[in-house]
Amino acid sequence: MLVYAPGKLFLMGEYAVLDGGDAIVAAVNHGVFCQVQPGDNCTTPTGDTRFVDAALAAISAPTRNYRFGVWNPVDSPHKVGLGGSAAACVAAIAAGRLAQGQEIGDKDVATAIQVHQTVQGSGSGRDVMASYYGGVHRYSHTEKRPINTLQLSVIHSGKSAQTGPRVQQYRSLDERQAFLREAAMLVDLFEENPVEALEEYGRLVESIAQQAGFSYLTAAHERIRSLARMHGGAAKPSGAGGGDIAVALIPEQEARRAFIAACRSEDLFDLPVETSRGVHWELPNA
């Protein structure tokens, strides 16, 4: 049996989700797989089994060989920030349920979120929800709504980034209410005008990052943003910023191709990302 859990791509809502705000997140076709066979072992490519061990234990998964790997790996020497640990939790819980002959249900999302937050030490859970449900949705704490959006372009900044320190500095700010109000308005705006909303949300997070004293836009991100504007669209970091990837929305197809070519000419390479269905599996002889 093979279980596949997609990764995630934040479009809107970064940082605000830490205070209960809504987020718009896409599930993408780069994530984690788990192969389940007879035996008694659990392995991952890096040897770090903290997330999957905790997820399997949370549902009392039966003894099996659980072999985890990267589903549809991205050709990059750097971490790209597509939510591998969240996808691993979802894949583990789905694999454990199926190994028990049980159905997978919404209750498992809450379990996966709890496991991920406990092991990681923080997190909004929206990456877990995206991996489970798939597609592009607007997520609150308990609800989701599908979102129609433009074709996504994803460009790597050429640098990896750590989320934890930026989250801590954001949370050190005593006054975040103005940021949260504006973030909520821009998430609302996305459904009407995604390009404008994406542009303005990037500016908003840049402002709160300056207040909190952490880096958000790298030089590469600034260049990606500039190139997106030149081609009639918008771009911003996806996730905590400081490196990893940028997401761009370019409405016109020819302009989108020209934008990607312009990025490549400056050694800013696009990732072949498509939206994905949620967690799914292949059974033997199916």
Short mmCIF file of C-alpha atoms in Angstrom, two decimals:
data_model
loop_
_atom_site.label_atom_id
_atom_site.label_comp_id
_atom_site.label_asym_id
_atom_site.label_seq_id
_atom_site.Cartn_x
_atom_site.Cartn_y
_atom_site.Cartn_z
CA MET A 1 0.00 0.00 0.00
CA LEU A 2 1.19 3.51 -0.85
CA VAL A 3 -0.17 6.67 0.78
CA TYR A 4 0.48 10.15 -0.67
CA ALA A 5 0.12 13.41 1.27
CA PRO A 6 0.64 16.70 -0.62
CA GLY A 7 2.69 19.65 0.55
CA LYS A 8 1.38 23.16 0.99
CA LEU A 9 1.79 26.61 -0.50
CA PHE A 10 0.65 29.63 1.54
CA LEU A 11 -0.95 32.32 -0.61
CA MET A 12 -2.38 34.57 2.10
CA GLY A 13 -2.58 34.71 5.87
CA GLU A 14 0.98 34.13 7.06
CA TYR A 15 1.61 35.28 10.64
CA ALA A 16 -2.05 36.29 11.08
CA VAL A 17 -2.93 32.59 11.39
CA LEU A 18 -0.87 32.48 14.58
CA ASP A 19 -3.49 34.78 16.12
CA GLY A 20 -6.48 32.94 14.70
CA GLY A 21 -6.70 34.65 11.32
CA ASP A 22 -7.87 32.95 8.14
CA ALA A 23 -5.43 31.76 5.50
CA ILE A 24 -5.62 30.78 1.84
CA VAL A 25 -3.48 27.71 1.24
CA ALA A 26 -2.95 25.46 -1.78
CA ALA A 27 -2.08 21.78 -1.61
CA VAL A 28 0.70 21.01 -4.09
CA ASN A 29 1.97 17.90 -5.84
CA HIS A 30 5.22 17.66 -3.86
CA GLY A 31 4.90 15.99 -0.50
CA VAL A 32 5.42 12.74 1.40
CA PHE A 33 4.61 9.12 0.60
CA CYS A 34 4.40 6.17 2.95
CA GLN A 35 4.78 2.59 1.78
CA VAL A 36 3.19 0.08 4.15
CA GLN A 37 4.34 -3.54 4.17
CA PRO A 38 4.46 -6.42 6.65
CA GLY A 39 7.15 -6.03 9.29
CA ASP A 40 8.08 -3.86 12.26
CA ASN A 41 10.03 -0.76 11.29
CA CYS A 42 9.64 2.94 10.54
CA THR A 43 12.09 4.80 8.32
CA THR A 44 12.47 8.24 6.76
CA PRO A 45 15.06 9.56 4.27
CA THR A 46 16.83 11.63 6.96
CA GLY A 47 16.46 9.20 9.85
CA ASP A 48 14.32 11.74 11.75
CA THR A 49 11.15 9.87 12.71
CA ARG A 50 9.82 12.25 15.39
CA PHE A 51 6.75 13.39 13.48
CA VAL A 52 5.78 10.03 12.01
CA ASP A 53 6.44 8.09 15.21
CA ALA A 54 4.22 10.47 17.14
CA ALA A 55 1.48 10.35 14.50
CA LEU A 56 1.45 6.55 14.36
CA ALA A 57 1.38 6.34 18.16
CA ALA A 58 -1.48 8.85 18.38
CA ILE A 59 -3.82 6.44 16.56
CA SER A 60 -2.32 3.22 17.95
CA ALA A 61 -1.26 2.16 14.47
CA PRO A 62 -0.57 -1.56 14.09
CA THR A 63 2.93 -2.98 13.68
CA ARG A 64 4.07 -2.71 10.07
CA ASN A 65 7.00 -1.55 7.99
CA TYR A 66 6.24 2.14 7.41
CA ARG A 67 8.70 3.52 4.86
CA PHE A 68 8.39 7.26 4.32
CA GLY A 69 9.90 9.13 1.40
CA VAL A 70 9.65 12.30 -0.65
CA TRP A 71 6.79 12.22 -3.11
CA ASN A 72 7.67 13.99 -6.37
CA PRO A 73 10.85 15.63 -5.02
CA VAL A 74 11.82 19.15 -6.07
CA ASP A 75 15.19 19.41 -7.79
CA SER A 76 16.80 21.96 -5.47
CA PRO A 77 19.83 21.91 -3.19
CA HIS A 78 17.89 24.01 -0.67
CA LYS A 79 14.87 23.45 1.54
CA VAL A 80 11.95 24.90 -0.39
CA GLY A 81 9.35 25.27 2.36
CA LEU A 82 6.46 23.14 1.09
CA GLY A 83 5.44 21.72 4.46
CA GLY A 84 7.10 18.31 4.56
CA SER A 85 6.61 17.72 8.28
CA ALA A 86 2.87 18.45 8.09
CA ALA A 87 2.50 16.14 5.09
CA ALA A 88 4.43 13.45 6.99
CA CYS A 89 1.95 13.62 9.87
CA VAL A 90 -0.99 13.31 7.49
CA ALA A 91 0.62 10.43 5.58
CA ALA A 92 1.42 8.59 8.80
CA ILE A 93 -2.08 8.86 10.21
CA ALA A 94 -3.66 7.83 6.91
CA ALA A 95 -1.27 4.87 6.61
CA GLY A 96 -1.96 3.79 10.18
CA ARG A 97 -5.72 3.99 9.74
CA LEU A 98 -5.64 2.02 6.51
CA ALA A 99 -3.36 -0.59 8.09
CA GLN A 100 -6.06 -1.05 10.74
CA GLY A 101 -8.73 -1.44 8.07
CA GLN A 102 -10.36 1.80 9.27
CA GLU A 103 -11.74 4.78 7.40
CA ILE A 104 -10.00 8.14 7.50
CA GLY A 105 -12.15 10.99 8.76
CA ASP A 106 -12.16 14.65 9.71
CA LYS A 107 -11.26 13.73 13.29
CA ASP A 108 -7.88 12.65 11.98
CA VAL A 109 -7.17 16.22 10.87
CA ALA A 110 -7.39 17.39 14.49
CA THR A 111 -5.12 14.56 15.56
CA ALA A 112 -2.55 15.39 12.87
CA ILE A 113 -2.62 19.08 13.83
CA GLN A 114 -2.09 18.24 17.50
CA VAL A 115 0.80 15.90 16.72
CA HIS A 116 2.45 18.42 14.41
CA GLN A 117 2.13 21.28 16.87
CA THR A 118 3.42 19.17 19.76
CA VAL A 119 6.50 17.90 17.93
CA GLN A 120 7.28 21.18 16.16
CA GLY A 121 6.46 23.34 19.15
CA SER A 122 4.21 25.73 17.21
CA GLY A 123 2.11 26.06 14.07
CA SER A 124 -1.31 27.11 12.85
CA GLY A 125 -2.39 23.73 11.48
CA ARG A 126 -3.32 25.20 8.10
CA ASP A 127 -0.50 23.25 6.41
CA VAL A 128 -1.90 20.02 7.87
CA MET A 129 -5.41 20.93 6.69
CA ALA A 130 -4.14 21.66 3.18
CA SER A 131 -2.37 18.29 3.02
CA TYR A 132 -5.48 16.46 4.14
CA TYR A 133 -8.13 18.26 2.06
CA GLY A 134 -6.16 19.24 -1.06
CA GLY A 135 -7.04 21.92 -3.62
CA VAL A 136 -7.03 25.62 -2.72
CA HIS A 137 -9.09 26.59 0.31
CA ARG A 138 -9.66 29.42 2.69
CA TYR A 139 -9.17 27.95 6.15
CA SER A 140 -10.27 29.15 9.54
CA HIS A 141 -9.76 27.16 12.74
CA THR A 142 -12.69 24.86 12.02
CA GLU A 143 -14.01 25.64 8.53
CA LYS A 144 -12.83 25.58 4.95
CA ARG A 145 -14.12 27.03 1.69
CA PRO A 146 -12.79 26.29 -1.81
CA ILE A 147 -11.18 29.21 -3.61
CA ASN A 148 -10.81 29.77 -7.33
CA THR A 149 -7.55 31.43 -8.24
CA LEU A 150 -5.17 32.11 -11.10
CA GLN A 151 -2.46 29.71 -12.14
CA LEU A 152 0.31 29.80 -9.56
CA SER A 153 3.96 30.41 -10.34
CA VAL A 154 6.50 29.43 -7.70
CA ILE A 155 10.05 30.80 -7.74
CA HIS A 156 12.82 29.76 -5.37
CA SER A 157 14.84 32.54 -3.76
CA GLY A 158 18.01 30.45 -3.75
CA LYS A 159 18.23 30.53 0.04
CA SER A 160 16.72 28.43 2.82
CA ALA A 161 15.03 30.04 5.81
CA GLN A 162 14.09 29.08 9.35
CA THR A 163 10.51 29.76 10.40
CA GLY A 164 10.81 29.40 14.18
CA PRO A 165 12.88 32.51 15.01
CA ARG A 166 10.64 34.72 12.86
CA VAL A 167 7.53 33.38 14.55
CA GLN A 168 9.02 34.10 17.97
CA GLN A 169 9.87 37.67 17.01
CA TYR A 170 6.39 38.23 15.58
CA ARG A 171 4.84 36.97 18.82
CA SER A 172 7.08 39.30 20.83
CA LEU A 173 5.11 42.27 19.48
CA ASP A 174 2.60 43.47 22.07
CA GLU A 175 0.38 45.28 19.57
CA ARG A 176 -0.75 43.18 16.61
CA GLN A 177 -4.41 44.11 16.31
CA ALA A 178 -3.98 46.62 13.48
CA PHE A 179 -2.01 44.04 11.51
CA LEU A 180 -4.69 41.40 12.09
CA ARG A 181 -7.50 43.71 10.96
CA GLU A 182 -5.71 44.61 7.74
CA ALA A 183 -4.74 40.98 7.14
CA ALA A 184 -8.39 39.93 7.42
CA MET A 185 -9.45 42.58 4.88
CA LEU A 186 -6.80 41.46 2.40
CA VAL A 187 -7.76 37.78 2.74
CA ASP A 188 -11.33 38.88 1.93
CA LEU A 189 -10.07 40.91 -1.04
CA PHE A 190 -8.23 37.91 -2.52
CA GLU A 191 -11.43 36.34 -3.83
CA GLU A 192 -12.29 39.56 -5.71
CA ASN A 193 -8.83 40.75 -6.77
CA PRO A 194 -6.12 38.16 -6.05
CA VAL A 195 -3.27 40.10 -7.67
CA GLU A 196 -3.88 43.26 -5.64
CA ALA A 197 -4.44 41.25 -2.47
CA LEU A 198 -1.22 39.28 -2.93
CA GLU A 199 0.78 42.46 -3.53
CA GLU A 200 -0.66 44.25 -0.53
CA TYR A 201 -0.33 41.27 1.80
CA GLY A 202 3.37 41.11 1.01
CA ARG A 203 3.69 44.79 1.88
CA LEU A 204 1.74 44.26 5.10
CA VAL A 205 3.97 41.42 6.31
CA GLU A 206 7.05 43.41 5.31
CA SER A 207 5.82 46.19 7.60
CA ILE A 208 5.12 43.94 10.59
CA ALA A 209 8.48 42.22 10.08
CA GLN A 210 10.26 45.58 10.28
CA GLN A 211 8.41 46.35 13.52
CA ALA A 212 9.36 42.98 14.97
CA GLY A 213 12.98 43.21 13.78
CA PHE A 214 13.20 40.17 11.53
CA SER A 215 14.04 39.76 7.84
CA TYR A 216 11.17 39.04 5.46
CA LEU A 217 12.20 40.12 1.96
CA THR A 218 15.57 38.98 0.69
CA ALA A 219 17.17 40.69 -2.29
CA ALA A 220 15.99 37.78 -4.42
CA HIS A 221 12.41 38.17 -3.16
CA GLU A 222 12.51 41.87 -3.97
CA ARG A 223 13.67 41.07 -7.50
CA ILE A 224 10.98 38.42 -7.97
CA ARG A 225 8.38 40.92 -6.80
CA SER A 226 9.71 43.56 -9.21
CA LEU A 227 9.68 41.14 -12.16
CA ALA A 228 6.12 40.10 -11.35
CA ARG A 229 4.99 43.74 -11.39
CA MET A 230 6.75 44.28 -14.72
CA HIS A 231 4.68 41.43 -16.17
CA GLY A 232 1.33 42.63 -14.86
CA GLY A 233 1.14 40.55 -11.71
CA ALA A 234 2.28 40.29 -8.11
CA ALA A 235 4.56 38.12 -5.99
CA LYS A 236 5.37 37.67 -2.32
CA PRO A 237 7.20 35.17 -0.14
CA SER A 238 5.12 32.09 0.61
CA GLY A 239 5.43 31.34 4.30
CA ALA A 240 7.60 33.06 6.87
CA GLY A 241 9.95 34.77 4.42
CA GLY A 242 13.67 35.34 4.77
CA GLY A 243 14.30 32.82 1.99
CA ASP A 244 12.60 29.71 0.58
CA ILE A 245 10.01 30.37 -2.13
CA ALA A 246 7.88 33.14 -3.57
CA VAL A 247 4.43 32.69 -5.05
CA ALA A 248 3.44 34.81 -8.05
CA LEU A 249 0.15 35.47 -9.80
CA ILE A 250 0.45 36.67 -13.42
CA PRO A 251 -2.98 36.90 -15.07
CA GLU A 252 -1.93 36.67 -18.73
CA GLN A 253 -0.46 33.39 -19.95
CA GLU A 254 2.15 34.93 -22.26
CA ALA A 255 3.18 37.39 -19.57
CA ARG A 256 3.49 34.50 -17.11
CA ARG A 257 5.84 32.68 -19.47
CA ALA A 258 7.88 35.83 -19.94
CA PHE A 259 8.04 36.33 -16.17
CA ILE A 260 9.39 32.81 -15.62
CA ALA A 261 11.94 33.30 -18.41
CA ALA A 262 13.04 36.58 -16.85
CA CYS A 263 13.46 34.90 -13.46
CA ARG A 264 15.51 32.09 -14.99
CA SER A 265 17.77 34.61 -16.73
CA GLU A 266 18.68 35.91 -13.27
CA ASP A 267 19.23 32.42 -11.79
CA LEU A 268 15.87 32.51 -10.01
CA PHE A 269 14.35 29.18 -10.93
CA ASP A 270 10.71 28.21 -11.01
CA LEU A 271 9.45 25.06 -9.33
CA PRO A 272 7.04 22.87 -11.35
CA VAL A 273 4.20 23.07 -8.85
CA GLU A 274 0.58 22.13 -9.48
CA THR A 275 -2.34 21.98 -7.10
CA SER A 276 -3.06 18.51 -5.76
CA ARG A 277 -5.94 16.54 -4.36
CA GLY A 278 -5.67 15.76 -0.67
CA VAL A 279 -4.27 12.66 0.99
CA HIS A 280 -4.86 9.59 -1.20
CA TRP A 281 -3.59 6.04 -1.56
CA GLU A 282 -3.06 3.04 -3.78
CA LEU A 283 -4.07 -0.35 -2.41
CA PRO A 284 -2.46 -3.62 -3.57
CA ASN A 285 -3.97 -4.90 -6.81
CA ALA A 286 -6.16 -1.79 -7.01
#
